[in-house]
mmCIF file of C-alpha atoms in Angstrom:
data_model
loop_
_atom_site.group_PDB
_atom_site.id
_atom_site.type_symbol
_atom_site.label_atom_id
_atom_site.label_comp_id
_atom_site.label_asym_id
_atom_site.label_seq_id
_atom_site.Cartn_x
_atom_site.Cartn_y
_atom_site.Cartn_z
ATOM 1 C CA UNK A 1 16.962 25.034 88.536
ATOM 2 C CA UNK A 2 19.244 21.817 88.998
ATOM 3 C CA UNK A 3 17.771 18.401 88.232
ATOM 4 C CA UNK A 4 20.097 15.948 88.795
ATOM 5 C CA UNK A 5 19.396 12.512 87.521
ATOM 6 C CA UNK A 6 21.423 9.854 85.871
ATOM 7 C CA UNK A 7 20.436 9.609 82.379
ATOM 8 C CA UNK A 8 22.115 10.206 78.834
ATOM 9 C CA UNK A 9 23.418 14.099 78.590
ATOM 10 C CA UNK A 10 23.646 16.306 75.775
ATOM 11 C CA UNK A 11 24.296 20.088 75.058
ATOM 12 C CA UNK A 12 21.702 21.326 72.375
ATOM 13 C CA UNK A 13 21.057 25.072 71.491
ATOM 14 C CA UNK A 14 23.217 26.062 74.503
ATOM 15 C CA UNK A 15 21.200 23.976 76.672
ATOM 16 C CA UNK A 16 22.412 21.342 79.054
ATOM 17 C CA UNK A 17 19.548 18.433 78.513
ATOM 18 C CA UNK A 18 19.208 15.495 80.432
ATOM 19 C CA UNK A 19 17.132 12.539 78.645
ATOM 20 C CA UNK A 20 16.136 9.268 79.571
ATOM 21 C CA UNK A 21 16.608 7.845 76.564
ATOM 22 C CA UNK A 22 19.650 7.632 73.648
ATOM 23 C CA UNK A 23 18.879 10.198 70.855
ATOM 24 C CA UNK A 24 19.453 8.417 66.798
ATOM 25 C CA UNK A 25 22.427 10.922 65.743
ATOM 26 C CA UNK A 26 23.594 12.522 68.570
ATOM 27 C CA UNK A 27 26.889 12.204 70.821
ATOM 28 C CA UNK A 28 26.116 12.289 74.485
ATOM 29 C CA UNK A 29 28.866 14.388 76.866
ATOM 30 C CA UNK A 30 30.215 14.161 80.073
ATOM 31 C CA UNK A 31 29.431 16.911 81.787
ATOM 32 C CA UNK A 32 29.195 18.218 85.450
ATOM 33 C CA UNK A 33 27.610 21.705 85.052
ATOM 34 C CA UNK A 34 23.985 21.554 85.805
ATOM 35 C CA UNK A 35 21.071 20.485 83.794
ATOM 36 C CA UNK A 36 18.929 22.912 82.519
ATOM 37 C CA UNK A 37 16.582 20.717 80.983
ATOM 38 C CA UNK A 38 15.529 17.116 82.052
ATOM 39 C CA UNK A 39 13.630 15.358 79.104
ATOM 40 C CA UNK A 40 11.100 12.116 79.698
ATOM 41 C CA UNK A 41 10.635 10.257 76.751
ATOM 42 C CA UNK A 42 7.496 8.089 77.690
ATOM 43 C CA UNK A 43 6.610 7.104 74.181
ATOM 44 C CA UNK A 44 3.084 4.866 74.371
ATOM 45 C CA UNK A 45 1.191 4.790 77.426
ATOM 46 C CA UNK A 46 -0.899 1.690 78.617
ATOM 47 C CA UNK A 47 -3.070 4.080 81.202
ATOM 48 C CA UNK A 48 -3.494 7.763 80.804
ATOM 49 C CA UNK A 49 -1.290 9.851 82.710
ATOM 50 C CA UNK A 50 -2.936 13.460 84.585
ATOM 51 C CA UNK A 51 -0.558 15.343 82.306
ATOM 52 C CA UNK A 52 -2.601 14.050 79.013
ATOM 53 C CA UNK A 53 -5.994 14.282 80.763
ATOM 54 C CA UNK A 54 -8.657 16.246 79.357
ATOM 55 C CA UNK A 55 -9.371 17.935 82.297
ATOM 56 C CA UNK A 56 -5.904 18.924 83.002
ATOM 57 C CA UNK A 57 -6.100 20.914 79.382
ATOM 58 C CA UNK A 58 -9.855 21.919 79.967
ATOM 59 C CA UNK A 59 -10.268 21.490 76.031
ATOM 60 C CA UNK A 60 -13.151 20.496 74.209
ATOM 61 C CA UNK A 61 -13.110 16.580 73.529
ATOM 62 C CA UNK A 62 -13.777 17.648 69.638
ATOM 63 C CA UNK A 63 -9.856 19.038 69.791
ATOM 64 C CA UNK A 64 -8.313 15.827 70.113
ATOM 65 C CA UNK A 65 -9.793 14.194 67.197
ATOM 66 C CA UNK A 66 -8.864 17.924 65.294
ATOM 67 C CA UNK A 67 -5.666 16.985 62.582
ATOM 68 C CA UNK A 68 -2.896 19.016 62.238
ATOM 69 C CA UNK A 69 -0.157 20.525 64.812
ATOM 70 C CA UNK A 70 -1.806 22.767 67.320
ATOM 71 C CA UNK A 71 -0.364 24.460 70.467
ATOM 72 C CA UNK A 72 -2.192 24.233 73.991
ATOM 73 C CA UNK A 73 -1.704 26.089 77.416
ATOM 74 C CA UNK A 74 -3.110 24.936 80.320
ATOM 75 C CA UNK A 75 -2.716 27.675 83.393
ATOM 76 C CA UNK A 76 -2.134 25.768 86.711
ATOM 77 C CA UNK A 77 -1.390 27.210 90.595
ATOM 78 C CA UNK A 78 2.179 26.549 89.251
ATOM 79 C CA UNK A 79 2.576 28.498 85.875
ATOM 80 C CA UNK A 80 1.531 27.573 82.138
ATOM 81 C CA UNK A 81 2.037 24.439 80.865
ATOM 82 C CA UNK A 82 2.522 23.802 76.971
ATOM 83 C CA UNK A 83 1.441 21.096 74.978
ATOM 84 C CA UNK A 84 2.754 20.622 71.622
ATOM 85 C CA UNK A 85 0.112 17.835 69.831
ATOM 86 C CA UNK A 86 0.698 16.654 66.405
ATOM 87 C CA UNK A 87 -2.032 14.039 64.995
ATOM 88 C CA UNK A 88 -2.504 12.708 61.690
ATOM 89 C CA UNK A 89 -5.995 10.761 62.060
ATOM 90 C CA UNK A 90 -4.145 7.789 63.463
ATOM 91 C CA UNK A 91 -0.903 8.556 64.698
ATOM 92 C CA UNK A 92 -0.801 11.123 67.628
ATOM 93 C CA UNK A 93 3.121 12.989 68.918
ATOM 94 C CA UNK A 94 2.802 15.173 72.012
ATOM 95 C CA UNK A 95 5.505 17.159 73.825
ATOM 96 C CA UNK A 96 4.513 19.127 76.904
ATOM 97 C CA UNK A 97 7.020 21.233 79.131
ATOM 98 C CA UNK A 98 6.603 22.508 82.597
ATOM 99 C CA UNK A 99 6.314 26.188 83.297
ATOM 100 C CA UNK A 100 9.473 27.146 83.857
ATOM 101 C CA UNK A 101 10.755 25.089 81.131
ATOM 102 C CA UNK A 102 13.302 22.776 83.115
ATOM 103 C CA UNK A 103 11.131 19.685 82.359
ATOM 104 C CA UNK A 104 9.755 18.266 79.231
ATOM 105 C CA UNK A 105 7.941 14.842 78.657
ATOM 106 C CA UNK A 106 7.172 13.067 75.548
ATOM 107 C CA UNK A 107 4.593 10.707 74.425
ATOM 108 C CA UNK A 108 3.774 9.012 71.040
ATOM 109 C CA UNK A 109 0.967 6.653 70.204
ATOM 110 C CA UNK A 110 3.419 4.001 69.041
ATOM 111 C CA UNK A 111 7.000 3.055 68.852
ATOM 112 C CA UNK A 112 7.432 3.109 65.475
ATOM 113 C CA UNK A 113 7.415 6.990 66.176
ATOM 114 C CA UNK A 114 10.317 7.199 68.340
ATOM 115 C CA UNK A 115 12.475 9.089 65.285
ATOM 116 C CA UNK A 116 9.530 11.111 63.869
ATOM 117 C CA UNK A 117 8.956 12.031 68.087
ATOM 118 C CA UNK A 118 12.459 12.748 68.357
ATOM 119 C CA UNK A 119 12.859 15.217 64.848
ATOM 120 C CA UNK A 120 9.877 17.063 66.527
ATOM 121 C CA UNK A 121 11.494 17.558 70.051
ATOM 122 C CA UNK A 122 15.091 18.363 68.457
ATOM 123 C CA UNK A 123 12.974 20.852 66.243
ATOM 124 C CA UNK A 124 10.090 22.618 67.228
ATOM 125 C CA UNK A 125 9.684 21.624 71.061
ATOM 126 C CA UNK A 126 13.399 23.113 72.125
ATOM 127 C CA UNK A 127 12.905 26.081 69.933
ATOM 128 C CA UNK A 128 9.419 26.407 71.451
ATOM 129 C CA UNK A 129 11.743 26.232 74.931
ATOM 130 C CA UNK A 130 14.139 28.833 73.720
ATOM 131 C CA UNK A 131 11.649 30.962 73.052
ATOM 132 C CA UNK A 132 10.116 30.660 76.759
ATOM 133 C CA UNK A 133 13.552 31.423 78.095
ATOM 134 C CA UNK A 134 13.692 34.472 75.800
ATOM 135 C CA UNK A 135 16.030 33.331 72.565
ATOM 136 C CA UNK A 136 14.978 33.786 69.214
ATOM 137 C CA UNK A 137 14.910 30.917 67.044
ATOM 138 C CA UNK A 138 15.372 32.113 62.942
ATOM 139 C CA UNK A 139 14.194 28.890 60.690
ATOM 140 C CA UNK A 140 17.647 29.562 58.652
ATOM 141 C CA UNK A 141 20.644 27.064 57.643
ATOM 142 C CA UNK A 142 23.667 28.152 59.296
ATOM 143 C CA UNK A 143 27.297 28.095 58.180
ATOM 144 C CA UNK A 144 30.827 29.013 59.377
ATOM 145 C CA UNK A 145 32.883 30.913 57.330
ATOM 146 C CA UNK A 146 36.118 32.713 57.768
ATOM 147 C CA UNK A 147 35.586 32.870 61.584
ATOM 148 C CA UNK A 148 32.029 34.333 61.653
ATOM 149 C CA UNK A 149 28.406 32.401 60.931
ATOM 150 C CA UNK A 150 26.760 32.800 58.190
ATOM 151 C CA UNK A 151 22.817 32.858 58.760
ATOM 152 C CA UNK A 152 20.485 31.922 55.619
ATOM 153 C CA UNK A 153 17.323 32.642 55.623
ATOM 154 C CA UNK A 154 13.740 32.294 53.309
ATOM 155 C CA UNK A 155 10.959 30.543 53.443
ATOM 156 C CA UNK A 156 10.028 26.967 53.519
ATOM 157 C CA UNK A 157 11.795 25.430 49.708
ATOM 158 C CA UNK A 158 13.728 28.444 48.873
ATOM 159 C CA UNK A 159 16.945 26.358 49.024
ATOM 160 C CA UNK A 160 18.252 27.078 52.085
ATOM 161 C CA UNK A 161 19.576 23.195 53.379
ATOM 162 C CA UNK A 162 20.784 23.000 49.614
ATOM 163 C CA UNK A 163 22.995 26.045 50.082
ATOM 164 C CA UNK A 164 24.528 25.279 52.953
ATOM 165 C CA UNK A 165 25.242 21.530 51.937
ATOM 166 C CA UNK A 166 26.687 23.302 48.399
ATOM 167 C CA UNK A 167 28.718 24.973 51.067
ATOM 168 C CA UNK A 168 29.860 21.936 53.375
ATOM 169 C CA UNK A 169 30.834 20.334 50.268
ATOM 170 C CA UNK A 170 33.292 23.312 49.609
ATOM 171 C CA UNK A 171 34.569 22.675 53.133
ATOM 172 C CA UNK A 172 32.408 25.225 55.378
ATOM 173 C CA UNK A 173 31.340 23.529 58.297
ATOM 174 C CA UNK A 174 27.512 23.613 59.227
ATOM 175 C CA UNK A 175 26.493 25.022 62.259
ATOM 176 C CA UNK A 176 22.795 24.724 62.313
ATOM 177 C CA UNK A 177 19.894 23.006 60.044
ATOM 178 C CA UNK A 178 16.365 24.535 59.957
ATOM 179 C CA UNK A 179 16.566 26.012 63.477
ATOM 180 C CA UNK A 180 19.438 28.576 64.335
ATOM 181 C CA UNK A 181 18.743 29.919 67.773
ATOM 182 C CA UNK A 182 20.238 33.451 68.167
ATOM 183 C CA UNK A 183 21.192 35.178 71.270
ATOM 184 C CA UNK A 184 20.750 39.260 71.676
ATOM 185 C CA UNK A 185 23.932 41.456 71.683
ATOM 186 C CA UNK A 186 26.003 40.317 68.766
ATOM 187 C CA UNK A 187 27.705 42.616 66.785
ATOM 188 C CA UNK A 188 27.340 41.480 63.388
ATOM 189 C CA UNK A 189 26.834 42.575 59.992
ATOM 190 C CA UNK A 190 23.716 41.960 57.476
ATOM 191 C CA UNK A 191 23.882 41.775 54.127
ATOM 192 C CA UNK A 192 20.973 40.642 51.764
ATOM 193 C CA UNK A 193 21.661 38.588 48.568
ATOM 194 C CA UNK A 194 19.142 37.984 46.100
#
């Protein structure tokens, strides 16, 4: 799908993105191929718009007071729609993307949140769209070395950021932080180090 609008660009995970708003510690690009992704970063909402409303989600009213990070669908005429809530008991961050994944809004319950909303669409709401559009996100550090990409992997405080900045500060450039979205047929070698 093309969206064409006039707001900041950026290519992210082999995406072309299109966001309404500049992004803390990222370089926007000039770019004429077509957007794959436009992003609406609403932040706090005076009135409640249909694509927060209860009855849009057809969820229990008990769900939105529930803490944590929890996933929703919501099956329309048009396709699914995803909503990706985090909520602490006071502050709430929600992401929700269209169906067929081209559009993605953003809303937070303050603007104090704008970074901590921002980390969570960089992260987990574009790897939750890569995964719609069929590529495999590994939570791994990754690193360039002699011409090929080096892919760390374990699980959440096994060391892998440390690693690969133990590596950038031998001169490896890093290619990828916490999410490394991989695309099918590579040739590439594994190798397990303990």
């Amino acid at each position: 799908m093309s969206i064409k609008n006039d707001n900041y660009c950026y290519q992210f995970y082999g995406l072309n993105l299109s966001i309404n708003r500049l992004l803390p510690g990222l370089v926007t690009v000039n770019s004429s191929a077509p957007i794959d992704v436009a992003i609406h970063l609403i932040g706090e909402q005076q009135s409640q718009p249909l694509l927060l409303d209860q009855g849009f989600w057809n969820v229990p009213f008990e769900w939105y007071q529930q803490t944590g990070f929890h996933l929703w669908t919501a099956h329309r005429d048009d396709g699914i729609y995803w909503r990706i809530r985090s909520f602490d008991g006071v502050d709430c961050l929600e992401f929700i993307l269209n169906p067929d994944g081209s559009q993605v809004w953003g809303f937070w319950s303050r603007d104090a949140l704008f970074t901590d909303a921002v980390s969570l669409l960089l992260g987990c709401v574009l790897g939750h769209l890569l995964r719609l559009r069929g590529v495999t996100c590994l939570h791994a550090s990754v690193v360039a070395v002699d011409g090929s990409a080096i892919a760390i992997l374990g699980q959440s405080g096994a060391g892998k950021s440390t690693t690969a900045a133990a590596l950038a500060s031998r001169g490896f450039s890093v290619l990828a932080s916490d999410y490394s979205p991989r695309r099918s047929g590579g040739v590439g070698r594994r190798k397990r180090f303990r």
